[in-house]
Coordinates of C-alpha atoms and ligand atoms in Angstrom, one line a residue:
M1 CA 176.0 -213.9 37.2
E2 CA 172.6 -214.0 38.3
E3 CA 169.9 -214.2 35.5
A4 CA 167.4 -211.4 35.7
T5 CA 164.1 -212.8 37.2
S6 CA 161.6 -210.2 36.4
S7 CA 159.8 -210.4 33.0
P8 CA 158.6 -207.5 30.9
M9 CA 154.9 -208.2 31.6
V10 CA 155.9 -208.0 35.4
D11 CA 157.7 -204.5 34.9
L12 CA 154.5 -203.3 33.2
F13 CA 152.5 -203.8 36.5
S14 CA 155.1 -202.3 38.5
S15 CA 153.8 -199.3 40.7
Q16 CA 156.0 -196.7 38.8
N17 CA 154.2 -198.1 35.6
Y18 CA 150.7 -197.6 37.1
F19 CA 151.4 -194.3 37.7
T20 CA 152.7 -193.3 34.5
V21 CA 149.8 -194.9 32.7
G22 CA 147.3 -193.4 35.0
L23 CA 148.9 -190.0 34.6
S24 CA 148.5 -190.4 30.7
V25 CA 145.0 -191.4 30.9
I26 CA 144.4 -188.0 32.8
I27 CA 146.3 -185.8 30.6
V28 CA 144.3 -187.2 27.7
L29 CA 140.9 -187.1 29.4
I30 CA 141.7 -183.3 30.3
T31 CA 143.2 -182.6 26.9
I32 CA 139.8 -184.1 25.5
L33 CA 137.6 -182.2 28.2
Y34 CA 139.6 -179.0 27.1
I35 CA 139.1 -179.3 23.3
K36 CA 135.4 -179.9 24.1
L37 CA 135.0 -177.0 26.2
I38 CA 136.8 -174.5 23.9
P39 CA 133.6 -172.6 22.4
K40 CA 132.9 -173.4 18.7
K41 CA 133.8 -170.6 16.2
P42 CA 131.6 -170.9 13.3
A43 CA 132.6 -169.6 10.3
K44 CA 131.8 -165.8 9.9
S45 CA 131.0 -165.5 13.8
P46 CA 132.5 -162.4 15.4
P47 CA 136.4 -162.5 16.6
M48 CA 136.3 -164.2 20.2
E49 CA 138.5 -163.0 22.9
G50 CA 139.3 -165.7 25.5
R51 CA 138.5 -168.7 23.6
F52 CA 141.5 -170.6 24.2
L53 CA 141.9 -169.5 27.9
W54 CA 141.2 -172.0 30.5
P55 CA 137.8 -173.0 29.1
F56 CA 135.9 -172.7 32.1
M57 CA 137.0 -169.3 32.8
G58 CA 137.8 -167.5 29.4
V59 CA 138.0 -164.0 30.0
G60 CA 135.9 -164.4 33.0
K61 CA 138.0 -163.1 35.8
R62 CA 138.7 -159.7 33.8
F63 CA 135.3 -159.2 32.7
G64 CA 134.4 -159.5 36.6
T65 CA 136.9 -157.1 37.8
E66 CA 137.9 -154.6 34.7
P67 CA 134.9 -155.1 32.2
V68 CA 135.6 -151.7 30.9
K69 CA 139.2 -151.7 30.2
L70 CA 138.6 -155.1 28.6
L71 CA 135.9 -154.1 26.4
N72 CA 137.9 -151.1 25.1
E73 CA 140.7 -153.3 24.4
C74 CA 138.8 -155.8 22.4
K75 CA 137.2 -152.8 20.8
K76 CA 140.9 -151.5 19.8
K77 CA 141.7 -155.0 18.9
Y78 CA 138.8 -156.5 17.0
G79 CA 136.6 -153.6 15.7
D80 CA 133.0 -152.8 16.9
V81 CA 131.7 -156.4 16.9
F82 CA 133.4 -159.0 18.7
T83 CA 132.7 -161.7 21.5
L84 CA 134.1 -162.5 24.9
H85 CA 134.0 -166.0 26.1
V86 CA 133.0 -165.9 29.6
A87 CA 133.0 -169.2 31.8
G88 CA 131.7 -171.2 28.9
K89 CA 129.1 -168.5 27.9
C90 CA 129.5 -166.2 24.7
F91 CA 129.0 -162.6 24.9
T92 CA 128.7 -160.7 21.7
F93 CA 129.3 -156.6 21.7
L94 CA 127.8 -154.2 19.5
T95 CA 129.6 -151.1 20.2
D96 CA 128.8 -148.8 16.9
A97 CA 125.7 -147.0 17.8
E98 CA 124.8 -147.5 14.2
L99 CA 123.9 -151.2 15.1
F100 CA 121.8 -150.5 18.1
Q101 CA 118.7 -150.4 16.0
Y102 CA 119.2 -154.1 15.2
F103 CA 119.7 -154.5 19.4
F104 CA 116.8 -152.7 20.1
N105 CA 114.2 -153.1 17.5
P106 CA 114.3 -156.7 16.0
A107 CA 110.6 -156.7 15.4
K108 CA 110.8 -154.4 12.6
G109 CA 113.2 -156.9 10.5
N110 CA 116.2 -155.0 11.6
S111 CA 118.5 -158.2 12.5
I112 CA 118.3 -160.0 9.5
R113 CA 117.9 -164.0 10.3
V114 CA 120.0 -166.3 8.7
K115 CA 117.6 -167.7 5.9
N116 CA 117.8 -171.6 6.4
K117 CA 116.8 -171.4 10.1
K118 CA 112.8 -171.2 10.4
P119 CA 111.3 -169.8 13.7
S120 CA 109.3 -172.6 15.5
G121 CA 106.8 -171.0 17.7
E122 CA 105.4 -167.4 18.5
E123 CA 107.9 -166.7 21.2
H124 CA 110.7 -167.6 18.6
K125 CA 109.5 -165.0 16.1
L126 CA 112.3 -162.7 17.1
A127 CA 115.8 -163.2 16.3
I128 CA 116.8 -162.0 19.6
S129 CA 114.9 -162.0 23.0
F130 CA 115.1 -160.2 26.0
D131 CA 113.1 -162.5 28.0
H132 CA 115.4 -165.4 27.5
A133 CA 118.3 -163.3 28.1
V134 CA 117.1 -162.4 31.8
L135 CA 114.9 -165.2 32.7
E136 CA 117.3 -167.3 34.8
F137 CA 118.5 -164.6 37.0
I138 CA 115.3 -163.0 37.3
S139 CA 113.9 -166.1 38.7
R140 CA 116.6 -166.9 40.7
V141 CA 116.9 -163.6 42.4
F142 CA 113.3 -163.0 42.7
G143 CA 111.8 -166.2 42.8
I144 CA 109.2 -165.9 39.9
P145 CA 108.5 -169.2 38.4
V146 CA 109.9 -169.4 34.8
N147 CA 107.0 -170.0 33.2
D148 CA 105.0 -167.1 34.9
F149 CA 108.0 -165.1 33.9
M150 CA 107.7 -166.1 30.2
S151 CA 104.0 -165.7 29.9
Q152 CA 103.2 -162.7 32.4
H153 CA 106.7 -160.7 32.4
I154 CA 105.3 -158.4 29.5
T155 CA 102.0 -157.8 31.4
M156 CA 104.0 -156.3 34.2
V157 CA 106.0 -154.1 31.9
N158 CA 103.0 -153.0 29.9
T159 CA 100.9 -152.1 33.1
M160 CA 103.9 -150.0 34.3
R161 CA 104.5 -148.3 31.0
A162 CA 100.7 -147.3 30.9
K163 CA 100.5 -146.1 34.5
L164 CA 103.8 -144.4 34.8
S165 CA 103.2 -142.2 32.1
P166 CA 102.8 -138.3 32.5
S167 CA 99.1 -138.6 30.8
T168 CA 98.1 -141.0 33.3
T169 CA 98.8 -141.7 36.9
L170 CA 102.4 -140.2 36.8
P171 CA 101.4 -137.1 38.5
F172 CA 99.4 -138.7 41.0
Y173 CA 102.3 -141.0 42.1
T174 CA 104.8 -138.2 42.4
K175 CA 102.6 -135.6 43.7
E176 CA 103.9 -136.4 47.5
I177 CA 107.3 -137.3 46.9
A178 CA 108.4 -133.8 47.6
S179 CA 106.7 -133.9 50.9
N180 CA 107.9 -137.4 51.8
L181 CA 111.3 -136.5 51.0
M182 CA 111.0 -133.2 53.2
D183 CA 109.9 -135.4 56.2
V184 CA 113.1 -137.0 56.0
F185 CA 115.3 -134.4 55.6
E186 CA 113.6 -132.7 58.5
K187 CA 113.6 -135.9 60.4
T188 CA 116.0 -135.4 63.7
T189 CA 116.7 -137.8 66.6
E190 CA 114.2 -135.8 68.6
N191 CA 111.2 -135.4 66.3
N192 CA 109.3 -137.6 63.8
T193 CA 110.2 -140.8 65.3
N194 CA 107.5 -142.0 63.1
V195 CA 108.8 -141.3 60.0
M196 CA 110.7 -144.1 58.2
G197 CA 114.1 -143.3 56.8
Y198 CA 117.7 -141.6 57.4
V199 CA 118.4 -139.2 60.1
W200 CA 120.5 -136.6 58.3
D201 CA 122.8 -135.0 60.8
P202 CA 123.1 -131.3 60.4
K203 CA 126.8 -131.3 59.7
G204 CA 127.1 -134.2 57.1
T205 CA 127.4 -137.9 56.7
D206 CA 130.1 -140.5 56.1
D207 CA 128.3 -142.5 53.9
L208 CA 126.2 -140.5 51.4
F209 CA 124.9 -143.7 49.5
K210 CA 123.5 -145.2 52.7
A211 CA 121.9 -141.7 53.4
I212 CA 120.4 -141.3 50.2
T213 CA 119.2 -145.0 49.9
E214 CA 117.5 -144.6 53.4
T215 CA 115.9 -141.5 52.2
L216 CA 114.7 -142.3 48.7
F217 CA 113.8 -146.0 49.1
W218 CA 110.9 -144.9 51.7
S219 CA 109.7 -142.2 49.3
T220 CA 109.6 -144.6 46.3
V221 CA 107.8 -147.2 48.2
K222 CA 105.2 -144.7 49.3
S223 CA 104.5 -143.7 45.8
L224 CA 104.5 -147.0 44.2
Y225 CA 103.4 -149.3 46.9
D226 CA 101.3 -147.6 49.8
K227 CA 101.8 -144.8 52.2
K228 CA 102.0 -147.3 55.0
A229 CA 104.0 -150.2 53.1
F230 CA 106.5 -152.1 54.7
I231 CA 106.4 -150.9 58.2
S232 CA 107.5 -153.3 60.6
N233 CA 108.8 -154.0 64.0
E234 CA 110.2 -157.2 62.9
Q235 CA 112.6 -156.1 60.5
D236 CA 113.7 -152.8 58.7
A237 CA 112.5 -153.1 54.8
C238 CA 115.1 -150.8 53.6
K239 CA 118.0 -152.8 55.1
S240 CA 116.5 -155.8 53.9
F241 CA 116.4 -154.3 50.1
Q242 CA 120.2 -153.4 50.6
T243 CA 120.8 -156.7 51.3
I244 CA 119.3 -158.3 48.4
D245 CA 120.9 -155.5 46.4
S246 CA 124.4 -156.0 47.4
Q247 CA 124.2 -159.8 47.0
F248 CA 122.2 -159.6 43.6
E249 CA 125.3 -160.5 41.5
I250 CA 125.9 -163.5 43.5
R251 CA 122.4 -164.8 43.5
A252 CA 122.0 -164.0 39.8
S253 CA 125.0 -165.9 38.8
G254 CA 123.6 -169.2 40.3
Y255 CA 126.9 -170.3 41.6
V256 CA 125.6 -170.0 45.0
P257 CA 122.7 -172.0 46.2
E258 CA 119.9 -169.8 48.0
S259 CA 120.1 -172.0 51.0
W260 CA 123.7 -171.0 51.7
M261 CA 122.8 -167.2 51.6
K262 CA 121.0 -166.7 54.7
T263 CA 120.9 -163.1 55.0
F264 CA 119.7 -162.8 51.3
K265 CA 117.2 -165.4 51.7
G266 CA 116.0 -164.0 55.2
S267 CA 115.7 -160.3 53.5
K268 CA 113.9 -161.8 50.2
D269 CA 111.2 -163.9 52.5
F270 CA 110.5 -160.7 54.6
L271 CA 110.0 -158.4 51.7
L272 CA 107.7 -161.3 50.1
K273 CA 105.8 -161.4 53.5
M274 CA 105.4 -157.4 53.5
I275 CA 104.2 -157.4 49.8
S276 CA 102.0 -160.3 50.4
S277 CA 100.2 -158.6 53.3
L278 CA 99.9 -155.5 51.4
S279 CA 98.1 -157.6 48.9
T280 CA 95.7 -159.0 51.4
N281 CA 95.0 -155.4 52.7
M282 CA 94.3 -154.0 49.4
D283 CA 91.0 -152.0 49.2
D284 CA 89.4 -152.7 45.6
T285 CA 87.1 -150.1 45.9
T286 CA 89.8 -147.3 45.3
P287 CA 89.1 -145.2 42.4
D288 CA 91.6 -146.6 39.4
N289 CA 93.4 -143.0 39.1
E290 CA 94.2 -143.4 42.8
K291 CA 95.2 -146.9 42.9
R292 CA 98.9 -147.7 43.6
M293 CA 101.4 -149.1 40.9
F294 CA 101.5 -152.5 43.0
Q295 CA 97.6 -152.7 43.2
L296 CA 97.3 -152.0 39.6
L297 CA 100.0 -154.6 39.0
R298 CA 98.2 -157.1 41.1
E299 CA 94.9 -156.5 39.3
A300 CA 96.7 -157.0 35.8
L301 CA 98.1 -160.6 37.1
K302 CA 95.6 -161.8 39.3
D303 CA 93.3 -163.7 36.7
V304 CA 96.4 -165.0 34.5
V305 CA 98.8 -166.6 37.2
E306 CA 97.7 -169.9 38.9
D307 CA 99.6 -169.2 42.2
Q308 CA 98.5 -165.8 43.6
S309 CA 101.7 -165.7 45.4
T310 CA 103.7 -165.0 42.1
I311 CA 102.1 -161.7 42.2
D312 CA 104.3 -160.9 45.3
H313 CA 107.5 -162.1 43.4
F314 CA 106.6 -159.8 40.5
G315 CA 105.9 -157.2 43.1
L316 CA 109.6 -157.7 44.7
A317 CA 111.4 -157.3 41.3
M318 CA 109.1 -154.2 40.5
L319 CA 110.7 -153.1 44.0
W320 CA 114.4 -153.7 42.9
A321 CA 114.0 -152.3 39.5
S322 CA 112.6 -149.0 41.0
Q323 CA 115.4 -148.5 43.3
A324 CA 118.5 -150.1 41.7
N325 CA 119.4 -147.5 39.3
S326 CA 117.8 -144.1 40.6
L327 CA 119.5 -144.4 43.9
P328 CA 123.3 -144.4 42.5
S329 CA 122.5 -142.3 39.8
S330 CA 121.4 -139.6 42.5
L331 CA 124.4 -140.3 44.4
W332 CA 126.9 -139.6 41.6
T333 CA 125.1 -136.6 40.4
I334 CA 125.6 -135.0 43.8
C335 CA 129.1 -135.9 43.8
Y336 CA 129.8 -134.6 40.2
V337 CA 128.0 -131.1 41.1
C338 CA 129.8 -130.6 44.3
K339 CA 133.3 -131.3 42.4
E340 CA 132.8 -128.6 40.1
P341 CA 132.1 -125.0 41.6
A342 CA 131.0 -123.4 38.5
I343 CA 128.3 -126.2 38.0
Y344 CA 127.4 -126.0 41.6
E345 CA 126.9 -122.4 41.7
N346 CA 124.7 -122.7 38.2
L347 CA 122.5 -125.5 40.2
Q348 CA 122.3 -123.5 43.3
K349 CA 121.4 -120.6 41.3
E350 CA 118.4 -122.3 39.6
V351 CA 117.2 -124.0 42.9
D352 CA 117.1 -120.8 44.8
E353 CA 115.5 -119.0 42.2
V354 CA 112.8 -121.5 41.7
F355 CA 112.1 -122.0 45.4
A356 CA 112.1 -118.2 46.3
N357 CA 109.8 -116.9 43.1
H358 CA 107.8 -120.0 42.2
L359 CA 107.1 -122.2 45.3
E360 CA 106.2 -120.7 48.8
N361 CA 106.4 -124.3 50.3
P362 CA 108.9 -126.7 48.7
R363 CA 106.5 -129.5 49.7
D364 CA 104.3 -128.2 46.8
L365 CA 106.8 -129.2 44.1
T366 CA 104.5 -131.0 41.9
F367 CA 104.8 -132.8 38.6
E368 CA 104.3 -129.6 36.6
K369 CA 106.6 -127.3 38.5
L370 CA 109.5 -130.0 37.8
N371 CA 109.7 -128.2 34.2
L372 CA 111.4 -125.2 36.1
F373 CA 114.7 -127.2 37.0
P374 CA 116.1 -127.8 33.2
Y375 CA 119.7 -127.4 34.7
V376 CA 119.0 -129.9 37.6
K377 CA 117.8 -132.2 35.1
A378 CA 121.0 -131.8 32.4
C379 CA 122.9 -132.5 35.6
I380 CA 121.2 -135.7 36.4
Y381 CA 121.3 -136.9 32.6
E382 CA 125.3 -135.9 32.5
A383 CA 125.9 -138.0 35.8
I384 CA 124.1 -141.0 34.0
R385 CA 125.9 -140.5 31.0
I386 CA 129.2 -140.8 32.5
I387 CA 128.1 -143.4 35.0
P388 CA 125.4 -145.5 33.2
P389 CA 124.1 -149.1 33.6
G390 CA 127.1 -151.4 32.4
M391 CA 125.5 -153.5 29.7
L392 CA 122.3 -154.4 28.2
I393 CA 121.5 -158.0 27.1
R394 CA 119.5 -160.4 24.7
K395 CA 119.6 -163.9 23.7
V396 CA 120.5 -164.9 20.3
M397 CA 117.3 -167.5 19.4
H398 CA 118.4 -167.7 15.7
P399 CA 121.8 -167.0 14.0
I400 CA 121.7 -163.2 12.9
K401 CA 123.6 -161.4 9.8
L402 CA 124.5 -157.8 10.7
P403 CA 123.5 -156.0 7.2
D404 CA 126.6 -154.8 5.2
R405 CA 129.0 -156.9 7.2
D406 CA 130.5 -160.4 6.6
I407 CA 129.5 -161.8 10.2
I408 CA 126.8 -164.1 11.8
I409 CA 126.2 -164.0 15.2
P410 CA 125.3 -167.6 16.3
E411 CA 122.2 -168.6 18.1
G412 CA 122.7 -169.2 21.8
H413 CA 125.1 -166.1 22.1
N414 CA 124.3 -163.5 24.3
L415 CA 124.1 -160.0 22.4
C416 CA 125.2 -157.2 24.4
I417 CA 125.6 -153.3 24.2
S418 CA 127.5 -151.2 26.9
P419 CA 126.3 -147.8 27.9
F420 CA 129.6 -147.5 29.3
I421 CA 131.7 -147.9 26.2
T422 CA 129.3 -146.0 24.0
H423 CA 128.7 -143.0 26.2
L424 CA 132.6 -142.5 26.6
D425 CA 133.3 -142.6 23.2
D426 CA 134.6 -139.4 21.8
C427 CA 133.2 -140.4 18.4
Y428 CA 129.7 -139.3 20.0
Y429 CA 130.5 -136.8 22.9
D430 CA 133.1 -133.9 22.8
E431 CA 135.7 -134.7 25.9
P432 CA 133.3 -137.5 27.0
L433 CA 135.0 -137.9 30.6
K434 CA 134.3 -134.3 31.4
Y435 CA 131.1 -133.7 33.4
R436 CA 129.6 -130.9 31.5
P437 CA 125.9 -130.5 32.1
E438 CA 125.6 -127.7 29.3
R439 CA 125.9 -130.5 26.6
W440 CA 122.3 -131.4 27.3
L441 CA 120.8 -127.5 26.8
E442 CA 122.6 -126.8 23.9
S443 CA 120.6 -126.2 20.7
G444 CA 121.4 -126.7 16.9
E445 CA 124.1 -129.2 15.7
N446 CA 125.4 -130.1 19.1
S447 CA 122.1 -130.4 20.5
L448 CA 121.5 -133.8 22.7
S449 CA 118.6 -135.3 23.9
D450 CA 117.5 -138.9 25.7
R451 CA 116.3 -139.9 22.1
S452 CA 119.9 -139.3 20.4
K453 CA 120.9 -142.9 19.3
Q454 CA 124.1 -142.9 21.4
F455 CA 122.3 -142.2 24.8
I456 CA 121.2 -145.8 26.1
A457 CA 121.0 -145.4 29.7
W458 CA 117.3 -146.2 29.7
G459 CA 117.4 -148.9 26.9
R460 CA 114.9 -148.3 23.9
G461 CA 112.4 -149.7 21.8
P462 CA 110.1 -152.4 23.1
H463 CA 112.3 -153.1 26.4
E464 CA 112.7 -149.2 27.3
C465 CA 113.0 -148.9 31.0
P466 CA 109.2 -148.9 32.0
G467 CA 110.1 -146.4 34.9
K468 CA 112.0 -143.8 33.0
A469 CA 109.7 -141.1 33.5
F470 CA 108.8 -142.0 37.0
S471 CA 112.7 -142.0 37.9
I472 CA 113.3 -138.7 36.2
V473 CA 110.7 -137.1 38.1
E474 CA 111.9 -138.7 41.6
M475 CA 115.4 -137.7 40.9
V476 CA 114.8 -134.3 39.9
T477 CA 112.7 -133.9 42.9
F478 CA 115.4 -135.3 45.1
I479 CA 118.4 -133.2 43.7
A480 CA 116.3 -129.9 44.1
L481 CA 115.4 -130.5 47.5
F482 CA 118.6 -131.8 48.4
F483 CA 120.7 -128.6 47.2
Y484 CA 117.5 -126.4 48.7
K485 CA 117.9 -128.3 52.1
F486 CA 121.6 -128.3 52.2
R487 CA 124.1 -125.8 51.6
N488 CA 127.7 -125.4 51.3
V489 CA 128.0 -129.3 50.3
K490 CA 131.7 -130.4 50.2
I491 CA 132.8 -134.0 49.3
N492 CA 135.7 -135.0 51.8
G493 CA 138.3 -136.5 49.5
E494 CA 138.1 -137.8 46.1
I495 CA 134.9 -139.2 44.4
P496 CA 135.8 -143.1 44.7
S497 CA 135.5 -145.0 41.3
P498 CA 132.4 -146.9 40.4
A499 CA 132.4 -150.7 41.4
L500 CA 132.5 -152.0 38.1
H501 CA 131.7 -155.7 39.0
R502 CA 128.1 -154.5 38.9
L503 CA 127.1 -154.6 34.9
I504 CA 123.4 -154.9 35.2
G505 CA 122.5 -151.7 36.5
V506 CA 124.2 -148.5 37.6
P507 CA 127.5 -149.2 39.9
H508 CA 127.7 -148.2 43.3
P509 CA 130.5 -146.3 44.7
S510 CA 133.7 -148.8 45.5
Q511 CA 133.8 -146.8 48.6
P512 CA 131.8 -144.9 51.2
I513 CA 131.6 -141.3 50.3
S514 CA 131.9 -138.6 53.3
I515 CA 130.2 -135.3 53.0
S516 CA 129.8 -132.0 55.0
F517 CA 127.3 -129.5 54.6
E518 CA 125.3 -126.8 56.4
K519 CA 121.5 -128.0 56.9
R520 CA 119.1 -125.2 56.4
N521 CA 116.3 -125.0 59.1
Ligands
HEM601 C1 118.0 -144.1 36.8 C2 117.2 -144.6 36.8 C3 116.8 -145.8 35.8 C4 117.7 -146.3 35.0 C5 119.0 -145.8 34.4 C6 117.0 -147.3 34.3 C7 117.4 -148.1 33.3 C8 116.9 -149.6 32.8 C9 117.7 -150.4 31.7 C10 119.0 -150.2 31.1 C11 116.7 -151.3 31.3 C12 116.8 -152.4 30.5 C13 116.8 -151.9 29.3 C14 116.8 -152.8 28.0 O1 117.3 -153.9 28.4 O2 116.6 -152.4 26.9 C15 115.7 -151.1 32.8 C16 114.5 -151.9 32.6 C17 113.6 -152.1 33.6 N1 113.5 -150.9 34.7 FE1 114.7 -149.3 34.8 N2 115.9 -147.8 35.1 C18 115.7 -146.8 36.0 C19 114.8 -146.6 37.0 C20 113.4 -147.6 37.0 C21 112.6 -147.3 37.9 C22 112.2 -145.9 38.7 C23 111.8 -148.4 37.6 C24 110.4 -148.6 38.1 C25 109.5 -147.7 38.5 C26 112.2 -149.3 36.5 C27 111.7 -150.4 36.0 C28 112.4 -151.1 35.4 C29 111.7 -152.4 34.9 C30 110.6 -152.9 35.5 C31 112.6 -152.9 33.9 C32 112.3 -154.3 33.0 C33 111.9 -153.8 31.6 C34 111.5 -155.1 30.8 O3 111.5 -156.3 31.6 O4 111.4 -155.2 29.7 N3 113.6 -148.4 36.4 N4 115.9 -150.1 33.4

């Protein structure tokens, strides 16, 4: 018999063995990587969902497609504090309204810093930070340099808060809104071609959101920037805004470089150019009480930023913030009102009564006169209650312990609350899914107000939306005039669901909405 010639040494280096050894090394490396990527869960930290799922993703896919369902499931499973592991990041949600004070007012010592951690500098005084939570995506989307955002973002917010208040310039900014809106509602293909905005067909529209956007965009811009702002033959500013808004999440995520997002970049550059030319042509001799919001913002920033073009980037951020929530909130209000005949009738009655008895010309609807529309306001609040911004976010800068709970939220977590979850919780609202504007008008025990602890659509505390008062004025004016100008408004088909991938801000509709109406001459 022939002896075997191959030694064990030779066997070891056969191609099959190379493969087996290679495969084993890869498996070991993947296992090490997997274990390394599983987020650490320090003792006493909140229960975590998605920790052991493929660590790059966690519950990322579900969070991006059905966040509300996921949050409700977790709330049931873990209680009112839990963490989601999303694509390597930890999002800790507080769902009990009693805990919101720790989220909104950390400065008052509400969130208790864990003792052995010492703050290292001024900006780290607070255990949680708004600025650190939004810094990256704000600078990606609007191009505000990180250092300028950290040092001057508060200047922007304080300037807006001071000037968009009923006791200062808010009545001035809002005095022409009615007239500007009427110009657009009355625009036809034959007349007023010099008025920017949508042409409302006398019978209806197949895309209500587009119609609202192209109407309200221009009136907001005229109020806050300049009467003639952004008008150009080169490109449509409203379309540029729509492009930025629709691609906001993709750019904010940072997964796609801006150079690959040609239409986004083109729109952003165009709007920055428009804002910059506005800056250059500003008349500094305008009396303070007649200066537009952007002019005041520019004055507040010009001596504190090194590169003057940074002001334009702040101006772009303010432009987006001033539109992104008011537009869908106006849309959802019209949809809900039209779907409930009794509500529609009540609202129409109020609108008709005010325009018949208190205002000869709808264009004269001033700031003071808006108090004549309590039912319109209640309809808007109720729509924002049911379809609010998806979530509010802060960064945990130092581990925090929630009083009375054996839970420590680790440093680095994103701390979140979701108006969607709270506003639809039957602990806080009777029949929460029911659109019932009357709940905002009830008195006594049931009375609600936008200060109720469970109503958080505009946030609360030091970061409460600085445009809140402006947005209410704008939306009440818009809805009152819409139902003055258009009669027998009917939504054709079902109201589509909100597109929930948009968690920062009020969601858009998932489908175009078609409506028909008769237009009053
Ligand atoms: C329906 C209308 C609106 C809603 C529901 C809304 C909601 C919000 C929310 C929830 C926040 C974050 C609050 C937090 O994290 O605690 C916010 C921030 C902000 N909003 Fe609004 N908003 C609306 C309209 C407006 C308007 C019209 C403007 C501008 C005129 C505006 C400007 C801003 C700005 C600049 C911030 C950032 C605040 C900061 O950085 O501290 N918003 N808004």
